[in-house]
Amino acid sequence: MQINASTVSLTVDDVAASQQFFTTHLGYTEQAAADGFASLTRQDAAVGIVLLARGTQILPADQRDQHASGLILAFTTTGIQDEEKRLHAAGVDITMPLREEPWGERLFQITDPNGVIVQFVEWTAPAAP
């Protein structure tokens, strides 16, 4: 088996709100869309995103009413401090401010209108003991 791409499928209440959030603030573009569905992509190594409306009949009955929760969509990046400033200036609520962990991880989080948590991570040298 060879995997050619990765996509995460998120079940949300308002597909249009998440679609606008990801395209406006995170550089995704619409690959395909229909009522209650959007497929988003980027030109870099970021994972593709499929947004499905909660309750949609295309999902198996036991999955239709689930909501994307308990999930953190994490992106490893560089220039994380500038990215946090850019998103804040654009009016995006920074739900976990930039912080640095002793093991060398710098991170912050934002949350989309449907409660999808997006985390940005940049790895640095760990703090000296």
Short mmCIF file of C-alpha atoms in Angstrom, two decimals:
data_model
loop_
_atom_site.label_atom_id
_atom_site.label_comp_id
_atom_site.label_asym_id
_atom_site.label_seq_id
_atom_site.Cartn_x
_atom_site.Cartn_y
_atom_site.Cartn_z
CA MET A 1 0.00 0.00 0.00
CA GLN A 2 1.14 3.52 -0.78
CA ILE A 3 -0.66 6.46 0.81
CA ASN A 4 -0.76 9.42 -1.56
CA ALA A 5 -2.43 11.98 0.69
CA SER A 6 -4.02 12.37 4.10
CA THR A 7 -7.40 13.89 4.87
CA VAL A 8 -9.26 14.41 8.11
CA SER A 9 -13.06 14.39 8.02
CA LEU A 10 -14.76 16.63 10.58
CA THR A 11 -18.48 16.48 11.38
CA VAL A 12 -19.68 19.99 12.28
CA ASP A 13 -22.95 21.85 12.74
CA ASP A 14 -22.18 24.66 10.28
CA VAL A 15 -20.06 23.57 7.30
CA ALA A 16 -20.04 27.07 5.75
CA ALA A 17 -18.67 28.67 8.95
CA SER A 18 -15.76 26.21 9.21
CA GLN A 19 -15.13 26.42 5.47
CA GLN A 20 -14.89 30.21 5.64
CA PHE A 21 -12.62 30.03 8.71
CA PHE A 22 -10.16 27.60 7.10
CA THR A 23 -10.09 29.39 3.74
CA THR A 24 -9.91 32.93 5.17
CA HIS A 25 -7.41 32.39 7.98
CA LEU A 26 -5.48 29.20 7.24
CA GLY A 27 -4.90 29.30 3.49
CA TYR A 28 -7.11 26.38 2.49
CA THR A 29 -8.95 26.41 -0.84
CA GLU A 30 -12.18 24.71 -1.78
CA GLN A 31 -11.62 21.57 -3.81
CA ALA A 32 -15.30 20.55 -3.93
CA ALA A 33 -18.49 21.56 -2.14
CA ALA A 34 -22.18 20.70 -1.99
CA ASP A 35 -24.96 21.14 0.52
CA GLY A 36 -23.57 19.96 3.87
CA PHE A 37 -20.15 19.09 2.46
CA ALA A 38 -16.86 20.82 1.67
CA SER A 39 -13.47 19.42 0.71
CA LEU A 40 -10.55 21.76 1.43
CA THR A 41 -6.92 21.51 0.42
CA ARG A 42 -3.63 23.39 0.52
CA GLN A 43 -0.62 23.34 -1.79
CA ASP A 44 1.82 22.35 0.98
CA ALA A 45 2.08 19.31 3.24
CA ALA A 46 -0.98 20.19 5.33
CA VAL A 47 -3.62 17.51 5.70
CA GLY A 48 -6.73 17.87 3.56
CA ILE A 49 -9.97 18.64 5.38
CA VAL A 50 -13.45 17.34 4.60
CA LEU A 51 -16.29 19.06 6.44
CA LEU A 52 -19.57 17.17 6.79
CA ALA A 53 -22.80 18.52 8.26
CA ARG A 54 -23.84 16.75 11.41
CA GLY A 55 -26.88 14.56 10.72
CA THR A 56 -26.03 14.04 7.06
CA GLN A 57 -27.49 10.87 5.60
CA ILE A 58 -24.27 9.85 3.83
CA LEU A 59 -22.75 8.88 7.17
CA PRO A 60 -23.62 5.57 8.83
CA ALA A 61 -26.48 6.00 11.30
CA ASP A 62 -24.22 5.59 14.36
CA GLN A 63 -21.96 8.45 13.17
CA ARG A 64 -24.49 11.01 11.92
CA ASP A 65 -24.96 12.94 15.14
CA GLN A 66 -21.35 12.90 16.34
CA HIS A 67 -19.51 16.20 16.52
CA ALA A 68 -15.82 16.87 15.97
CA SER A 69 -14.80 17.08 19.62
CA GLY A 70 -11.85 15.89 21.63
CA LEU A 71 -9.75 16.37 18.52
CA ILE A 72 -6.88 18.78 18.04
CA LEU A 73 -5.89 19.48 14.45
CA ALA A 74 -2.17 20.22 14.82
CA PHE A 75 0.09 21.88 12.25
CA THR A 76 3.87 21.97 12.63
CA THR A 77 5.19 25.23 11.26
CA THR A 78 7.96 27.80 11.48
CA GLY A 79 7.65 31.46 12.44
CA ILE A 80 5.01 30.62 15.00
CA GLN A 81 5.18 33.95 16.83
CA ASP A 82 4.50 35.86 13.60
CA GLU A 83 1.66 33.47 12.79
CA GLU A 84 0.01 34.08 16.17
CA LYS A 85 0.32 37.86 15.64
CA ARG A 86 -1.15 37.58 12.12
CA LEU A 87 -4.15 35.57 13.27
CA HIS A 88 -4.76 37.85 16.25
CA ALA A 89 -4.60 40.94 13.99
CA ALA A 90 -7.14 39.25 11.68
CA GLY A 91 -9.56 38.97 14.61
CA VAL A 92 -9.11 35.26 15.26
CA ASP A 93 -9.57 34.39 18.93
CA ILE A 94 -6.36 32.88 20.31
CA THR A 95 -7.84 30.31 22.70
CA MET A 96 -4.45 29.22 24.08
CA PRO A 97 -1.75 31.90 23.88
CA LEU A 98 1.73 31.11 22.64
CA ARG A 99 3.78 29.23 25.19
CA GLU A 100 6.99 27.27 25.28
CA GLU A 101 7.34 23.89 26.91
CA PRO A 102 10.64 22.77 28.51
CA TRP A 103 10.98 19.90 26.00
CA GLY A 104 11.32 22.40 23.13
CA GLU A 105 7.77 22.78 21.86
CA ARG A 106 6.33 26.25 21.17
CA LEU A 107 2.60 26.20 20.58
CA PHE A 108 -0.66 28.12 20.54
CA GLN A 109 -4.27 27.26 19.70
CA ILE A 110 -7.23 28.79 17.93
CA THR A 111 -10.77 27.43 17.71
CA ASP A 112 -13.01 27.55 14.65
CA PRO A 113 -16.69 28.57 14.85
CA ASN A 114 -17.73 24.92 15.30
CA GLY A 115 -15.35 24.27 18.17
CA VAL A 116 -12.61 22.58 16.12
CA ILE A 117 -9.32 23.21 17.94
CA VAL A 118 -6.38 24.06 15.68
CA GLN A 119 -2.94 23.96 17.26
CA PHE A 120 0.24 25.39 15.78
CA VAL A 121 3.54 23.86 16.87
CA GLU A 122 7.16 24.87 16.30
CA TRP A 123 10.00 22.77 17.64
CA THR A 124 13.03 24.44 19.23
CA ALA A 125 15.98 23.23 21.25
CA PRO A 126 14.87 21.95 24.67
CA ALA A 127 15.72 24.09 27.68
CA ALA A 128 19.04 23.26 29.31
CA PRO A 129 18.71 21.22 32.54
#
